[in-house]
Tab-separated table of C-alpha atoms in Angstrom:
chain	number	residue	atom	x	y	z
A	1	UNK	CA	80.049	48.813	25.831
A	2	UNK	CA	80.883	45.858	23.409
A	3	UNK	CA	81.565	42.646	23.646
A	4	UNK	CA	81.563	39.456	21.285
A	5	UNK	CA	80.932	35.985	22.396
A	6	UNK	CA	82.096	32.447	20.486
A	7	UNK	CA	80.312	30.185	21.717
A	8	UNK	CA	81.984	27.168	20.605
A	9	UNK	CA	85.581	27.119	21.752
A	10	UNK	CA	86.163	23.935	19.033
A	11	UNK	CA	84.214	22.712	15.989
A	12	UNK	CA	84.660	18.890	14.477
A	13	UNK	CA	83.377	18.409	11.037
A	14	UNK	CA	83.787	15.977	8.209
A	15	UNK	CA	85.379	16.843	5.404
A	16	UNK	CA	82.589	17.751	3.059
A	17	UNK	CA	79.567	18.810	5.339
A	18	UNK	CA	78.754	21.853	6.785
A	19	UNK	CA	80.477	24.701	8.633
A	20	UNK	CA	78.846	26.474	11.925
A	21	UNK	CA	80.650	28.814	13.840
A	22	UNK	CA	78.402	30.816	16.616
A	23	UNK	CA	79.300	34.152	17.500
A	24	UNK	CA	77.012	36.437	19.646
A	25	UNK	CA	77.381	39.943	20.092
A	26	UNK	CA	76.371	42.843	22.358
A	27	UNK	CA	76.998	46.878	21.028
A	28	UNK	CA	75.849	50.568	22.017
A	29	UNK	CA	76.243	51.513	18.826
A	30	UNK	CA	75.763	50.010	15.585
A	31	UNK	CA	78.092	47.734	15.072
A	32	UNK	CA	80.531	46.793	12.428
A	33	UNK	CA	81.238	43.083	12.541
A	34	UNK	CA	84.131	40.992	11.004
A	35	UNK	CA	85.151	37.557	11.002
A	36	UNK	CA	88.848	36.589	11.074
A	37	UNK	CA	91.277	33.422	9.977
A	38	UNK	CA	94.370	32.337	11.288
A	39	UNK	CA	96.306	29.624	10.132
A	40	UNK	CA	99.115	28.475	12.610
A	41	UNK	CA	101.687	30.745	12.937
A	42	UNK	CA	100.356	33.274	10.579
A	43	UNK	CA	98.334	36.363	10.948
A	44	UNK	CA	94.848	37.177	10.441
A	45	UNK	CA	93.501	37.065	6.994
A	46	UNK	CA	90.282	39.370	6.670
A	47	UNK	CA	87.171	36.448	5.677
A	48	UNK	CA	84.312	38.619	5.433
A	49	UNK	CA	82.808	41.316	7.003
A	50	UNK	CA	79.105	43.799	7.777
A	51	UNK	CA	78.503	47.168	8.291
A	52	UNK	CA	75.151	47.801	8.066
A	53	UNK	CA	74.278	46.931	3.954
A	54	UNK	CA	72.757	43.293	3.408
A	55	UNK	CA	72.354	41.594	6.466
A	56	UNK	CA	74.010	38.025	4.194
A	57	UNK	CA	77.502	38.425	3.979
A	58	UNK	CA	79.443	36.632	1.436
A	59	UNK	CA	82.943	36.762	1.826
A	60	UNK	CA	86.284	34.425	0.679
A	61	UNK	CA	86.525	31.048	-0.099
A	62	UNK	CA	82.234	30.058	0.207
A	63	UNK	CA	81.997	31.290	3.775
A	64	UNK	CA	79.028	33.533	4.429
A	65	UNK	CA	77.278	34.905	7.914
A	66	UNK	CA	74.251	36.212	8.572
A	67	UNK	CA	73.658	39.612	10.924
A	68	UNK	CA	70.562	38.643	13.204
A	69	UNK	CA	69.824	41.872	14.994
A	70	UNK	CA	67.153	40.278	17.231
A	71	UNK	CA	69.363	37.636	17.839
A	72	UNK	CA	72.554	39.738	18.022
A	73	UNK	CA	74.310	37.025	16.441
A	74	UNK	CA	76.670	36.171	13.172
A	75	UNK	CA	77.362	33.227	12.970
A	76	UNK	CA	79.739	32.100	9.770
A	77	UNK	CA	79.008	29.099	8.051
A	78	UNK	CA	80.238	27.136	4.681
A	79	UNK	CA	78.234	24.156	2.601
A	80	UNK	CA	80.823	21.919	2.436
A	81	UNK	CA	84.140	21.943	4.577
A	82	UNK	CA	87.289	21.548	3.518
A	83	UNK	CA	90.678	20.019	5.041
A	84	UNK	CA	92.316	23.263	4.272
A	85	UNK	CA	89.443	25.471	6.222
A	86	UNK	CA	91.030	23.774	9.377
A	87	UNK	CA	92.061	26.991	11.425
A	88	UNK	CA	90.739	29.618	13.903
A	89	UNK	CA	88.253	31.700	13.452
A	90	UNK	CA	88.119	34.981	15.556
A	91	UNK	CA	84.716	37.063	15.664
A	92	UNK	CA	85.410	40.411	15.544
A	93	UNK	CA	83.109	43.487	16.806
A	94	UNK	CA	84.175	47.359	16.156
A	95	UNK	CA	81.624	50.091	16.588
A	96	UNK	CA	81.510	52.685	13.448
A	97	UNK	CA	83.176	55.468	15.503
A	98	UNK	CA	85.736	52.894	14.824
A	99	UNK	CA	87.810	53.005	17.755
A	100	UNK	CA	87.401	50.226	19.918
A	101	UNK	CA	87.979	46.413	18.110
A	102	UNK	CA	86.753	43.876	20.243
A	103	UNK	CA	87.974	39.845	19.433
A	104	UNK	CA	86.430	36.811	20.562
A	105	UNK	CA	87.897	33.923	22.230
A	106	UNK	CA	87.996	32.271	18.833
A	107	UNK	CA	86.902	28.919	17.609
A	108	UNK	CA	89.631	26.586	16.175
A	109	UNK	CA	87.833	24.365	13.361
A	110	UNK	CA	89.140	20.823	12.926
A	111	UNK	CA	88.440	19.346	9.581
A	112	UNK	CA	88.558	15.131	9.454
A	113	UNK	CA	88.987	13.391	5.904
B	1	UNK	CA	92.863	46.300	-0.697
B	2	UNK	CA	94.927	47.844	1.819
B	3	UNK	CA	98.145	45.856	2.893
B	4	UNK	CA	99.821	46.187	6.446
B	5	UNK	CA	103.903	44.772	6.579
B	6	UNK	CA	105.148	44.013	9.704
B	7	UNK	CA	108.869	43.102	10.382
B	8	UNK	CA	110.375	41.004	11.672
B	9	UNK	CA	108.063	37.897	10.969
B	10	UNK	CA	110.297	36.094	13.791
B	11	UNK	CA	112.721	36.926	16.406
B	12	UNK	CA	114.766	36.006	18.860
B	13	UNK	CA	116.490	37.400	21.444
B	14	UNK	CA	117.580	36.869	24.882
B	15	UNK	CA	116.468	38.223	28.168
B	16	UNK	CA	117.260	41.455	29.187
B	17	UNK	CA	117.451	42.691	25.418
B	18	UNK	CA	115.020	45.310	23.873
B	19	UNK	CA	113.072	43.905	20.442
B	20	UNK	CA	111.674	46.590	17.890
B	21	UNK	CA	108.609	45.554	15.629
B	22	UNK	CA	107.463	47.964	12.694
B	23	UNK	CA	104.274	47.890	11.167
B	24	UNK	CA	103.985	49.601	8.174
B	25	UNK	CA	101.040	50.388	6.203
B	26	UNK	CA	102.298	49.943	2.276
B	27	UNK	CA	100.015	51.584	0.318
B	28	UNK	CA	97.580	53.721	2.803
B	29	UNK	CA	98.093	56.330	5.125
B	30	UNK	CA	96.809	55.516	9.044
B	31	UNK	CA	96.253	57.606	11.305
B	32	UNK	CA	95.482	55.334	13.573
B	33	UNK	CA	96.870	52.007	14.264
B	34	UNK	CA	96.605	48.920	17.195
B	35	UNK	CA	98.827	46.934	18.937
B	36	UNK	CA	97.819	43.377	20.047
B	37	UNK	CA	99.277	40.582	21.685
B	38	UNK	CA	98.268	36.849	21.402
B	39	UNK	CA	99.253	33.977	23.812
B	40	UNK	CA	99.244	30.406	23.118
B	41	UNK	CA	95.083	29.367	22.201
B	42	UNK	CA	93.915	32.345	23.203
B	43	UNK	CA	92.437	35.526	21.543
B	44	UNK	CA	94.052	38.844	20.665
B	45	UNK	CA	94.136	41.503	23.520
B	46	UNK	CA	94.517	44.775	22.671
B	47	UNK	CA	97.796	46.574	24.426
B	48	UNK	CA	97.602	49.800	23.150
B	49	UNK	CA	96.061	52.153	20.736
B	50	UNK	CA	98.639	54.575	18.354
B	51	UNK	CA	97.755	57.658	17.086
B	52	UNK	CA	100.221	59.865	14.742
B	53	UNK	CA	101.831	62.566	16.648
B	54	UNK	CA	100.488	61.763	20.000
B	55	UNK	CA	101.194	59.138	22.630
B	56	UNK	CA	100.154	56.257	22.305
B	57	UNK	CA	96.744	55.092	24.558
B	58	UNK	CA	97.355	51.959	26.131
B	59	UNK	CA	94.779	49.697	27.301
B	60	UNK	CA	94.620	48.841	31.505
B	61	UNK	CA	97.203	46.370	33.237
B	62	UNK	CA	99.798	47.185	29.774
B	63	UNK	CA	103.020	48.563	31.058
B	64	UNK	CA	103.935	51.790	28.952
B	65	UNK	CA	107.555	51.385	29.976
B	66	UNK	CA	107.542	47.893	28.797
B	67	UNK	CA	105.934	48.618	25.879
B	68	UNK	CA	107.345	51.400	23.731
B	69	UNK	CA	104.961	52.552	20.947
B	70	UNK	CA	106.656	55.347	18.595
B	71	UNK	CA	103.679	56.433	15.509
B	72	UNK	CA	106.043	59.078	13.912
B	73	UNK	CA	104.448	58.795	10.539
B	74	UNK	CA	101.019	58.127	8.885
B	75	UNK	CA	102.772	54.822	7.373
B	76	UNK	CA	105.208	53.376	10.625
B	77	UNK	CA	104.150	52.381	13.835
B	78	UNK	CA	106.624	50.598	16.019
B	79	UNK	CA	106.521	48.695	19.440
B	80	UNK	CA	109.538	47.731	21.661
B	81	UNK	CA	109.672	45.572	23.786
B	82	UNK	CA	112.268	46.674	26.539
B	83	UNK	CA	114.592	44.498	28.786
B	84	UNK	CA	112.416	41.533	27.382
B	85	UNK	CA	112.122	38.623	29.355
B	86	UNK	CA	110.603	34.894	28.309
B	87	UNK	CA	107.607	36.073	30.134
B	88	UNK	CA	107.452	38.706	27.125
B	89	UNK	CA	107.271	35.722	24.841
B	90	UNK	CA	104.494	35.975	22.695
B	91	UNK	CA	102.606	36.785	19.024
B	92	UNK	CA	102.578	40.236	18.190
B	93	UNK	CA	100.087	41.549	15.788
B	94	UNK	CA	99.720	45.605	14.193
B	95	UNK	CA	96.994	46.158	12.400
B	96	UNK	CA	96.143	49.821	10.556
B	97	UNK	CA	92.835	51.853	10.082
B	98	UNK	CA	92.731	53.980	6.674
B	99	UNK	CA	92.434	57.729	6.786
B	100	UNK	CA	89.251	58.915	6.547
B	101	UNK	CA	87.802	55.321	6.898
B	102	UNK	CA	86.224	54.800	10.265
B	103	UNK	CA	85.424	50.602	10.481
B	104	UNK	CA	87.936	48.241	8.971
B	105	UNK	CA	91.552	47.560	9.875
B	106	UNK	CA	93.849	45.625	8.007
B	107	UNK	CA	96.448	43.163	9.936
B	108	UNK	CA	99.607	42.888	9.701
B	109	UNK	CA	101.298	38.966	9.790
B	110	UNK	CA	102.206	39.125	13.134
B	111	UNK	CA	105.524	38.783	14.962
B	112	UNK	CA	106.602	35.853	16.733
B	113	UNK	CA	109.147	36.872	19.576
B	114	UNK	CA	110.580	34.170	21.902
B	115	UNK	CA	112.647	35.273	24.867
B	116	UNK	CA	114.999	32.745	25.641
């Protein structure tokens, strides 16, 4: 069984400092693991993503996460925020039989000036 | 990399009316693609699982008669919504899985559908 928790439902920051989004996980199998934007009223634009290669995962626009596997956690996070980050994030779990794809609750990410 | 279109981006319709959604994938062929459906601040549930050639698999509590899912080709997937009603209002969201490839789907932008 899979499942994928966010543990933050909202995230405040200043624009400037740092990004932390929490995402836990739980798999049978190894898993692949993604994480997701979506801008109001658009669809879901593909940040960055792991499947089993470096456990630090650089992906678009200076987010990165790291795959924990004693933790079972990635959690995405960015230096410096911007206003135009503001969004929600979705965690996103899939196993590599790549059958089942499992979304968190999401996290919506304000971003203050 | 891979792109997913789906059409319409918005629609409209009133109650009682059936909706059609297509999700093409543009420049990949899918065997396999998904079916989600996102209320207001909430995730993305999964409705229902398409495979090419074979009915689709649809995830518990998802009516099948409700939910019409036709995957005639490796590129078109489409979902109707029959005798809609604003309950069935909602964002709709496709997303693909490559041939061959077994971990990363590609979304599609989503339809907006509002039962009035």
């Amino acid at each position: 069984a899979q499942s994928v928790t966010q543990l933050d439902s909202h995230v405040s920051v200043s624009e400037g400092t740092p990004v932390l989004l929490r995402c836990n996980y739980s798999s049978s199998y190894s898993p692949s693991l993604f994480w997701y934007v979506q801008h109001p009223n658009k669809g879901l634009q593909l940040l960055l993503k792991y499947t089993s290669a470096a456990t630090l995962v650089k992906g678009i626009n200076g987010f990165e996460a790291e795959f924990k596997k004693s933790e079972t956690s990635f959690h995405l996070t960015k230096p410096s925020a911007h206003m135009s980050d503001a969004a929600e994030y979705f965690c996103v779990v899939s196993n590599t039989g790549g059958f089942k794809t499992i979304f968190g609750a999401g996290t919506r990410l304000f971003v203050k000036a | 990399g891979a792109v997913v279109s789906q059409h319409p981006s918005r629609v409209i319709c009133k109650s009682g009316t059936s909706v059609k959604i297509e999700c093409r994938s543009l420049d990949f062929q899918a065997t396999t693609m998904f079916w989600y459906r996102q209320f207001p601040k909430q995730s993305l549930m999964l409705m229902a699982t398409s495979n090419e050639g074979s009915k689709a698999t649809y995830e518990q509590g998802v009516e099948k008669d409700k939910f019409l899912i036709n995957h005639a080709s490796l590129t078109l997937s489409t979902l109707t919504v029959t005798s809609a009603h604003p309950e069935d209002s909602s964002f709709y969201i496709c997303s693909a899985r490559q041939q061959g490839r077994n971990t990363e789907a590609f979304f599609g932008q989503g339809t907006r559908l509002t039962v009035v």
